[in-house]
CSV table of C-alpha atoms in Angstrom, one decimal:
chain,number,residue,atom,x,y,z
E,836,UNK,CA,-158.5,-149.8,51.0
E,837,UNK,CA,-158.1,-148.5,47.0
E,838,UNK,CA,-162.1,-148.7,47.1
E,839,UNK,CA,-162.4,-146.1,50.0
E,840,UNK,CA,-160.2,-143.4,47.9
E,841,UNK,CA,-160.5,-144.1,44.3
E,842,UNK,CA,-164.1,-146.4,44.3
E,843,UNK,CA,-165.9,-143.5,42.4
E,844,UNK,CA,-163.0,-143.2,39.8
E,845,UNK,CA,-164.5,-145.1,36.7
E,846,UNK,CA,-161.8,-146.3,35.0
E,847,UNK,CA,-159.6,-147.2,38.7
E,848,UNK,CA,-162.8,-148.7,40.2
E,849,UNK,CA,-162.7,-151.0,37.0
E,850,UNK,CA,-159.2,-151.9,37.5
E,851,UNK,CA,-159.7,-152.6,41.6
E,852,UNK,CA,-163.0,-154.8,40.6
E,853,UNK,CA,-160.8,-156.6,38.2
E,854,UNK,CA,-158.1,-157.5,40.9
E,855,UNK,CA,-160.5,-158.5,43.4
E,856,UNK,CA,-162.5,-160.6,41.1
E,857,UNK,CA,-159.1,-162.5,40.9
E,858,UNK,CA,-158.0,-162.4,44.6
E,859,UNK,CA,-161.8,-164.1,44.7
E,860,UNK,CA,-161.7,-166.9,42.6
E,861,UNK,CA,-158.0,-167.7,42.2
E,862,UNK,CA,-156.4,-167.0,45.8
E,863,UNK,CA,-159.1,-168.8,48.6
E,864,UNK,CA,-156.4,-169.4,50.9
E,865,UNK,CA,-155.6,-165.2,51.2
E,866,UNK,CA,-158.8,-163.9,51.0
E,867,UNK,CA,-160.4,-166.0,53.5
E,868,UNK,CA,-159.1,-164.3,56.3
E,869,UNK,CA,-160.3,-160.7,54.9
E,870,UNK,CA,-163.3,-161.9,53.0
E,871,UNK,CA,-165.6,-160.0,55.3
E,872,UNK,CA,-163.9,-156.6,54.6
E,873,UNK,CA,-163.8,-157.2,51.2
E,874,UNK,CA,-167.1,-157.9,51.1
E,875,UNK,CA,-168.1,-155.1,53.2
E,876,UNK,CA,-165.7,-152.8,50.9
E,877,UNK,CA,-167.7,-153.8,47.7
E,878,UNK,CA,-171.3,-153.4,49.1
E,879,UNK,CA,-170.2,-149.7,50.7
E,880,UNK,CA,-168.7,-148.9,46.9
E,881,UNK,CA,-171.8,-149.1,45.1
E,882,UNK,CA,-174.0,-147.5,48.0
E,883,UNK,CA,-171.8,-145.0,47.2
E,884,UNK,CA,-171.3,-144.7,43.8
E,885,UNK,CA,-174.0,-146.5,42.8
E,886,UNK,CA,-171.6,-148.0,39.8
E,887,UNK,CA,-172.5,-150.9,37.6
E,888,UNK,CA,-169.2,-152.4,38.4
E,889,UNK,CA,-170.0,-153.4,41.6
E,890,UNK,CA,-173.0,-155.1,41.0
E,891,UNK,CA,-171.1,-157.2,38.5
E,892,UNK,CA,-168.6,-157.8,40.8
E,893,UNK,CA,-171.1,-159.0,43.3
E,894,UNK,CA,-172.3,-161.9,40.9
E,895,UNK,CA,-168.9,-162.9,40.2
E,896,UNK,CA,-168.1,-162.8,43.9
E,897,UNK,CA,-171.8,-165.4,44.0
E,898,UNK,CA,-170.3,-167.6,41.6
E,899,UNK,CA,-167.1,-168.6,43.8
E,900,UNK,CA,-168.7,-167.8,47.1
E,901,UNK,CA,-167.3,-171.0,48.6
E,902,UNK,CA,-164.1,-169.6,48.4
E,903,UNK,CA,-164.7,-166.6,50.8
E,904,UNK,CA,-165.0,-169.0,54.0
E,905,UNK,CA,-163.8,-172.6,54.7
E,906,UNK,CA,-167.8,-173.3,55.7
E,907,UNK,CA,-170.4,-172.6,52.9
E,908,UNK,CA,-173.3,-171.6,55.2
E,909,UNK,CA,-170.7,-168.8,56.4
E,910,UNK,CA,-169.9,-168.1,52.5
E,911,UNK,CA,-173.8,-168.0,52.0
E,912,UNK,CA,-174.3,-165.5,54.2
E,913,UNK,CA,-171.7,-163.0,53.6
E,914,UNK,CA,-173.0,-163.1,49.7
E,915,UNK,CA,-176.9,-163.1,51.0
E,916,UNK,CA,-175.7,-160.0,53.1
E,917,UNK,CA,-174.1,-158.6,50.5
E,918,UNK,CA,-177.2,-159.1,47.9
E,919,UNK,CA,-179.4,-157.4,50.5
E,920,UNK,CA,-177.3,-154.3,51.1
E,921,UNK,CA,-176.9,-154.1,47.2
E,922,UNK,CA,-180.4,-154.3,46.8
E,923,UNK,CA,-181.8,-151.9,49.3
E,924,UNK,CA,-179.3,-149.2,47.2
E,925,UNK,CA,-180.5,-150.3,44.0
E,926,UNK,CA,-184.3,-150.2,44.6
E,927,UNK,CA,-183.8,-146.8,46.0
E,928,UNK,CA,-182.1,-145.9,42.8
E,929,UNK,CA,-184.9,-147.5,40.5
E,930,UNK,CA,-187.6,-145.3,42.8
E,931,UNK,CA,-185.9,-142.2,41.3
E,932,UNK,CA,-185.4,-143.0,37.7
E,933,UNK,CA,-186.3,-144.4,34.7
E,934,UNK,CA,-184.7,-148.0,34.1
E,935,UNK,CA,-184.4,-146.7,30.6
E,936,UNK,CA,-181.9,-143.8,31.8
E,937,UNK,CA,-179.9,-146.4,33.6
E,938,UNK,CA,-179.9,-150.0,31.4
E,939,UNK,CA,-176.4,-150.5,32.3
E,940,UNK,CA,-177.4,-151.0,35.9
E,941,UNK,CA,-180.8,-152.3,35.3
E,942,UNK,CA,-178.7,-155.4,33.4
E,943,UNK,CA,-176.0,-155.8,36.2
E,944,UNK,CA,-178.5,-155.8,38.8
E,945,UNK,CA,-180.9,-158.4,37.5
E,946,UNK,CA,-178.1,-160.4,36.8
E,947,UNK,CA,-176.9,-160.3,40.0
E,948,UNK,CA,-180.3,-161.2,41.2
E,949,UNK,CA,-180.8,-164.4,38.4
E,950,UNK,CA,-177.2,-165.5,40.3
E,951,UNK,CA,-178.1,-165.4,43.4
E,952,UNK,CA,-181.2,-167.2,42.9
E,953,UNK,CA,-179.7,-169.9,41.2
E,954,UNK,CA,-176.9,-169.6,43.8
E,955,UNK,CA,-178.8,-169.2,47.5
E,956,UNK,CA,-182.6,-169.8,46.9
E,957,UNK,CA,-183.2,-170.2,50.0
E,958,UNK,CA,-181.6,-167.3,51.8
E,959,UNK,CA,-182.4,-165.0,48.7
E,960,UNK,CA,-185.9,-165.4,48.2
E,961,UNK,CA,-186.5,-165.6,52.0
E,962,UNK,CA,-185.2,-162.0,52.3
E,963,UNK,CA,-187.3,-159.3,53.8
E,964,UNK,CA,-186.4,-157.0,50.4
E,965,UNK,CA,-187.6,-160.3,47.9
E,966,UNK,CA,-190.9,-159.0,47.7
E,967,UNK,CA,-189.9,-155.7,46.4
E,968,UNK,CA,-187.0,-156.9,44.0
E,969,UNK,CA,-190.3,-159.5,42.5
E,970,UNK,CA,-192.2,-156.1,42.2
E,971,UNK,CA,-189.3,-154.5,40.7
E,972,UNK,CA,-188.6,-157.0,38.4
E,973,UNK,CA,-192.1,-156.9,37.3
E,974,UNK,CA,-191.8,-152.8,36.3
E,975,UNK,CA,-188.3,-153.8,34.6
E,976,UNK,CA,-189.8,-155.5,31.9
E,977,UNK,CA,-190.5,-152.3,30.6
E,978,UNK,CA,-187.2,-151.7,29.2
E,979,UNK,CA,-186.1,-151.8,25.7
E,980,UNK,CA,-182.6,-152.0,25.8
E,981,UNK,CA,-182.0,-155.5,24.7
E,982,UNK,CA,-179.1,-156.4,26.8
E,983,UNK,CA,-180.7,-155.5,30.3
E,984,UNK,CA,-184.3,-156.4,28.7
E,985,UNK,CA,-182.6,-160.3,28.5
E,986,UNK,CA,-181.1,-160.0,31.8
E,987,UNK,CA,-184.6,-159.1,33.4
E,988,UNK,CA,-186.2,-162.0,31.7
E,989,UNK,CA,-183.7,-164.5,32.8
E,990,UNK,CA,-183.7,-163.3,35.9
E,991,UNK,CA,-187.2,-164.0,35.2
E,992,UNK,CA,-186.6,-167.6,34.3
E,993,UNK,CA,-184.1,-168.2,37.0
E,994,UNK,CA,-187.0,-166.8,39.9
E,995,UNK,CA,-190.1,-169.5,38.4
E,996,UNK,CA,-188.3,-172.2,36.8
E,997,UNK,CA,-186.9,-174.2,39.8
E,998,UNK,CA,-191.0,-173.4,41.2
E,999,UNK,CA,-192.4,-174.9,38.7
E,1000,UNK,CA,-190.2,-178.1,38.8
E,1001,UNK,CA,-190.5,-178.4,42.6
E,1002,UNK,CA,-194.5,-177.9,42.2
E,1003,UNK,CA,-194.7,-180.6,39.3
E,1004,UNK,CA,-192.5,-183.1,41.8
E,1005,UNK,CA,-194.7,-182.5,44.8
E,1006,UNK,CA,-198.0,-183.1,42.7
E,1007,UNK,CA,-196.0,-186.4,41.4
E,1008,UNK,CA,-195.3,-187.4,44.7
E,1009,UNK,CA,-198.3,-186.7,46.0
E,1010,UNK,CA,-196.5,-184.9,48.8
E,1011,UNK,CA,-196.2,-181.3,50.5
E,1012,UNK,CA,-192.5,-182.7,51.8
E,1013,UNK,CA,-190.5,-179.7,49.6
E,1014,UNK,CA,-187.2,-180.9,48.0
E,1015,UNK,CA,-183.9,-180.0,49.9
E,1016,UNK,CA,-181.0,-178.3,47.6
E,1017,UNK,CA,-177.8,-177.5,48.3
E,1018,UNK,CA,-177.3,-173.9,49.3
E,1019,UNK,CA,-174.7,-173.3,46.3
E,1020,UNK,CA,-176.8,-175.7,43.8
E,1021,UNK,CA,-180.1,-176.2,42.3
E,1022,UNK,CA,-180.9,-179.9,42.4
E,1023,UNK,CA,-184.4,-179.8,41.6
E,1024,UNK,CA,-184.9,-182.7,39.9
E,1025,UNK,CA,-184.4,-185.1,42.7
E,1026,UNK,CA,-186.8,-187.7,43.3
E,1027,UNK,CA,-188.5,-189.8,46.2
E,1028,UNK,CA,-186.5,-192.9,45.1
E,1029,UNK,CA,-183.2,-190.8,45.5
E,1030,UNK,CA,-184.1,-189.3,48.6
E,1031,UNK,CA,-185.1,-192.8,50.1
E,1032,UNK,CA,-181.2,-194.1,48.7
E,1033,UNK,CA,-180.0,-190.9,50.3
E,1034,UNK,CA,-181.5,-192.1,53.8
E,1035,UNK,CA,-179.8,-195.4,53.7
E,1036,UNK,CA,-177.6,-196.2,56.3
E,1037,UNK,CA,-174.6,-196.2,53.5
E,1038,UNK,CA,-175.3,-193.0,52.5
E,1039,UNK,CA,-176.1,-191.5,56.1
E,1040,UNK,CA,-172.6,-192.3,57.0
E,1041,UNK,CA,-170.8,-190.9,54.5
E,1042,UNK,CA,-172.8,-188.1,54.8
E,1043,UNK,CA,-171.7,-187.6,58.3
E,1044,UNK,CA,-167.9,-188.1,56.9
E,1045,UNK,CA,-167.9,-185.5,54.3
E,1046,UNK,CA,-169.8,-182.8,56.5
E,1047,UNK,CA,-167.6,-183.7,59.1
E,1048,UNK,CA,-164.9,-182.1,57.0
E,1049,UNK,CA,-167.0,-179.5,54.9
E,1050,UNK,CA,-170.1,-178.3,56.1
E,1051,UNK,CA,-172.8,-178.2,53.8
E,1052,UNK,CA,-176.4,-176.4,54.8
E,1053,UNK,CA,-179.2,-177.6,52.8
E,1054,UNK,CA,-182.1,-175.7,52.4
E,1055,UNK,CA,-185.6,-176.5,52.1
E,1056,UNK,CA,-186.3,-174.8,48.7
E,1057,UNK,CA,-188.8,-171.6,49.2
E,1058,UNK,CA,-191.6,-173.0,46.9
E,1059,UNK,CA,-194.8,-171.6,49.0
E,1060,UNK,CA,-193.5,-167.8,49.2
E,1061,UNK,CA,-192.6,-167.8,45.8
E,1062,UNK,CA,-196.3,-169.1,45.3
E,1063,UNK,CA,-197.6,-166.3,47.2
E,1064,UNK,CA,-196.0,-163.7,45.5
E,1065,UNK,CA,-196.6,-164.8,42.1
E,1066,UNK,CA,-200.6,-165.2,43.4
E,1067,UNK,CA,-200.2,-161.5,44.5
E,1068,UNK,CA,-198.2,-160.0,42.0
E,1069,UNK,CA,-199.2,-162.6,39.0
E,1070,UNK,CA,-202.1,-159.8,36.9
E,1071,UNK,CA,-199.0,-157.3,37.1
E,1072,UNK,CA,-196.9,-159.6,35.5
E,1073,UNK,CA,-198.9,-161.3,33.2
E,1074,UNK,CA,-199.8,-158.2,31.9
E,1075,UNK,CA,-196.4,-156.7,31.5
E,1076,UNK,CA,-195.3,-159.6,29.8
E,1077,UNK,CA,-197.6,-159.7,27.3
E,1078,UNK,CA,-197.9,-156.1,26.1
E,1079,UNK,CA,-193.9,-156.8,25.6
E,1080,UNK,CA,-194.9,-159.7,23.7
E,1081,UNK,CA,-197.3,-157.7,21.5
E,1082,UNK,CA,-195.6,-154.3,21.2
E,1083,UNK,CA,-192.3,-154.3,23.0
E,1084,UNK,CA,-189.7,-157.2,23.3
E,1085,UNK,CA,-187.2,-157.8,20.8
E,1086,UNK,CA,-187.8,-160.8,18.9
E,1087,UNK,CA,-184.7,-162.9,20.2
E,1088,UNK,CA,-186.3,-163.1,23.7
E,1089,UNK,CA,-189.7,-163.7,22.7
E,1090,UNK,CA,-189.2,-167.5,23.1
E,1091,UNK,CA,-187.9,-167.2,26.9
E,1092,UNK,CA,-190.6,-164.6,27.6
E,1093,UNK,CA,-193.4,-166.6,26.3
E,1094,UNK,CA,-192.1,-169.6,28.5
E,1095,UNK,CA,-191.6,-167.5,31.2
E,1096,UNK,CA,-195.8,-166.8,30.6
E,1097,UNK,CA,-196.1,-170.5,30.8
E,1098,UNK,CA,-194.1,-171.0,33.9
E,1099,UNK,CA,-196.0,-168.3,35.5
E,1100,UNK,CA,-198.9,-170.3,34.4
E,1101,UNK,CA,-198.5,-173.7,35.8
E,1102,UNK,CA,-197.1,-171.8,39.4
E,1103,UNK,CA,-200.4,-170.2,40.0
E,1104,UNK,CA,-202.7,-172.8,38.4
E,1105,UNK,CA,-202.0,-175.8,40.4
E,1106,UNK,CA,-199.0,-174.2,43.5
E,1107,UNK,CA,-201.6,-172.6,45.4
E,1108,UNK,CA,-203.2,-176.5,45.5
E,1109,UNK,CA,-200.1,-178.4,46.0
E,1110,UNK,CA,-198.6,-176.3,48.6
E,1111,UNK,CA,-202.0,-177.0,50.6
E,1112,UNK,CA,-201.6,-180.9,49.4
E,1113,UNK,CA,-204.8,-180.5,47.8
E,1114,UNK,CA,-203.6,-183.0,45.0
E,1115,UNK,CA,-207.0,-184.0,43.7
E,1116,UNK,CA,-208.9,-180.8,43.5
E,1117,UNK,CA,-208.4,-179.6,39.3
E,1118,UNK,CA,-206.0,-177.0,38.4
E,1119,UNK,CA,-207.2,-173.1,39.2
E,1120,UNK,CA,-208.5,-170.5,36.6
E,1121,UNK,CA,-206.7,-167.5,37.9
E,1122,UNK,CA,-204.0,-167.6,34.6
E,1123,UNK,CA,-207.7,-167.5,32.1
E,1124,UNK,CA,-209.0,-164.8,34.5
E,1125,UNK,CA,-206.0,-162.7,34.0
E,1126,UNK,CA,-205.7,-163.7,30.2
E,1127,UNK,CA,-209.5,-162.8,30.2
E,1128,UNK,CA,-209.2,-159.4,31.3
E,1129,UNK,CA,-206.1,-158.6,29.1
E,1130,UNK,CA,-207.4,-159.8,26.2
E,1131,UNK,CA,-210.7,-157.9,26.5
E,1132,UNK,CA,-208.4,-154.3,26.2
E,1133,UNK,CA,-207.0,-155.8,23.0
E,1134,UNK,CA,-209.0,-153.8,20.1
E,1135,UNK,CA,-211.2,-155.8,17.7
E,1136,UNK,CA,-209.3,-154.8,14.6
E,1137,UNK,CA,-205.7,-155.7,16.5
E,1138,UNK,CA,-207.2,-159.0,17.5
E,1139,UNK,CA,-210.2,-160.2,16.2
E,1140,UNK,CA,-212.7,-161.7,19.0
E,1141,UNK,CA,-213.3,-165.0,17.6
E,1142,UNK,CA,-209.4,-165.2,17.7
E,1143,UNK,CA,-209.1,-164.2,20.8
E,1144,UNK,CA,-212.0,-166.9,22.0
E,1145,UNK,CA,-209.7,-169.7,20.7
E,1146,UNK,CA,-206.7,-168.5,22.9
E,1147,UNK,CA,-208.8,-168.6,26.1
E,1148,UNK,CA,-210.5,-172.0,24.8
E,1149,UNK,CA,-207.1,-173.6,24.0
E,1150,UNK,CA,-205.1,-172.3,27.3
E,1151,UNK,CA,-208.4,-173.4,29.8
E,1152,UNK,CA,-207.8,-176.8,28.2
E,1153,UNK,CA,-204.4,-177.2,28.2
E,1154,UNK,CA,-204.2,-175.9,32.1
E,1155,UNK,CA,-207.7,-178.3,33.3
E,1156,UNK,CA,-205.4,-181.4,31.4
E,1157,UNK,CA,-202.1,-180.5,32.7
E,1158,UNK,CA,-200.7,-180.1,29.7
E,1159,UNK,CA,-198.3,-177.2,31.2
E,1160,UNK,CA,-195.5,-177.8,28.0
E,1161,UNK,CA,-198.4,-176.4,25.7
E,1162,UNK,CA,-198.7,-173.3,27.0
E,1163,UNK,CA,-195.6,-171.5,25.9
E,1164,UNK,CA,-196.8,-173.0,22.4
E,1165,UNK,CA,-200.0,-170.6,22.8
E,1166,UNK,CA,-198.7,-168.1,24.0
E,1167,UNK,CA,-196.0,-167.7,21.3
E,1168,UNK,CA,-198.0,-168.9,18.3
E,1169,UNK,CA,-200.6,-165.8,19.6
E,1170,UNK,CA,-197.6,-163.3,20.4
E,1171,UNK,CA,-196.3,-164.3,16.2
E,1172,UNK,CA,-200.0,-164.1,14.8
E,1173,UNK,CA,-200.0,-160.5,16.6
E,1174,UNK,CA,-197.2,-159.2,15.1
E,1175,UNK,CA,-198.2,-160.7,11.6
E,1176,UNK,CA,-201.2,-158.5,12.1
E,1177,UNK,CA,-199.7,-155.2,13.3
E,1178,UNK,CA,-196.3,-154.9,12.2
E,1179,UNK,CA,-197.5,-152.2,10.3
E,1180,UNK,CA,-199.6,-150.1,12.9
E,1181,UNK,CA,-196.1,-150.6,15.7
């Protein structure tokens, strides 16, 4: 294959990911029979070269993955195999260097990752590696390049969001019964009453008739290891996220950042509870801990205390009442005051 012989060439590898990213998501019927070797030939390409190309070609390779086999749990697989491979290379390369000496790949990858998340939750997030690409995405929000700074914080976005909905469903419905979603969709916002119409013997059968011609895996979506991870790994993050709010991000991405703060929020404050079906017990205070701590490094003539005091007061409110929406509101209203007050010390 042109990969094997020319793969490092910048300019040819280009044109080769160009033509396959075509062959992918124009010509189903010829690369079916191949889709493993091509596959295969784009994960051994970036081991190699480690080339940005092929990590973009990876997420556009996610987006039509139902046209690589005629069965989408076979499709989901060759992509989650692919996503793992690509991974494994990539966190090796971000143990050896700076993500600011490599934005280019920094962006591709993390958009690759924000993909297949949205894509395969359930095979992606369930991968022995998911723990490290959480960690690493945590250390990437150090970067100040915008383009792969946005890329990490939608990934970001992509990773908590579907949580957060799932968590906020389960504590509606009173219920530790996770939501299924298709493997290639995110259909979070289902509810009981749709999953009771689902069951009905109409529905069953034509259920049966359309898998009978296309199977469809549905996976129960991974709402307890995300939990865990973000109980684990939450200080790190909370912390990295708002020194970029005070010092660091670039102002267009402060909005998603601050919600991405808030998502984090609600996950830890009420997921370890829900998960256990402990619907009654209050919301937890690990986010005002963590805010606590972070706050106290702040110097008094950055951040007054007394301003500081009404933060904590306002987000230990807002998370005992539930009012989850209000937090991004805290979070950026602090994060603008901030900047008001140091623009000219940055």
């Amino acid at each position: 294959m042109s990969l094997q012989r020319f793969g490092s060439d910048t300019l040819v590898s280009e044109s080769i990911a160009k033509f396959i990213r075509v062959l992918v998501e124009f010509y189903a019927n010829v690369i079916r029979p191949i889709a493993p070797q091509v596959v295969d030939a784009v994960v051994v390409a970036f081991q190699q070269t480690g080339l940005g190309v092929y990590l973009w070609l990876g997420r556009r390779i996610l987006s039509v993955h139902q046209n690589l086999a005629a069965e989408d749990s076979i499709a989901l697989q060759l992509v989650t195999q692919m996503v793992e491979k690509m991974s494994e290379a990539t966190l090796a390369l971000f143990q050896g260097t700076q993500f600011s000496d490599i934005p280019e790949t920094t962006e591709d990858y993390f958009r690759l990752i924000e993909r297949a998340v949205e894509r395969a939750p359930g095979y992606i997030i369930n991968l022995p590696t998911f723990p490290y690409i959480f960690q690493a995405a945590i250390a990437a929000l150090e970067i100040n390049q915008f383009h792969a700074q946005t890329s990490v914080i939608t990934a970001w976005s992509q990773i908590l969001a579907p949580t957060k909905r799932h968590i906020r469903m389960m504590y509606t419905n009173k219920s530790t019964v996770q939501t299924v979603t298709s493997s290639g969709t995110q259909d979070a916002s289902a509810t009981s009453s749709s999953a009771a119409a689902a069951n009905s013997p109409a529905s069953v059968s034509r259920a049966q008739q359309h898998q009978h011609h296309h199977n469809i895996r549905l996976d129960v979506y991974p709402v307890e290891q995300v939990v865990d991870l973000c109980v684990k790994h939450g200080f790190d993050l909370t912390v990295k996220l708002m020194y970029g709010l005070m010092r660091q991000f670039d102002r267009e991405v402060v909005s998603e950042a601050a919600d991405v703060l808030a998502l984090l929020t609600t996950i830890v404050s009420e997921g370890p509870l829900v998960v256990k079906g402990q619907f009654n017990t209050p919301p937890l205070a690990t986010m005002c801990e963590w805010m606590q701590a972070i706050m106290s490094q702040i110097p008094e003539n950055n951040y007054p205390a007394a301003d500081k005091q009404v933060v904590l007061k306002e987000l230990a409110e807002h998370i005992q009442s539930r009012h989850w929406l209000r937090i991004k509101a805290i979070v950026s209203d602090f994060a603008a005051a901030f900047w008001r007050r140091n623009l000219g010390n940055k």
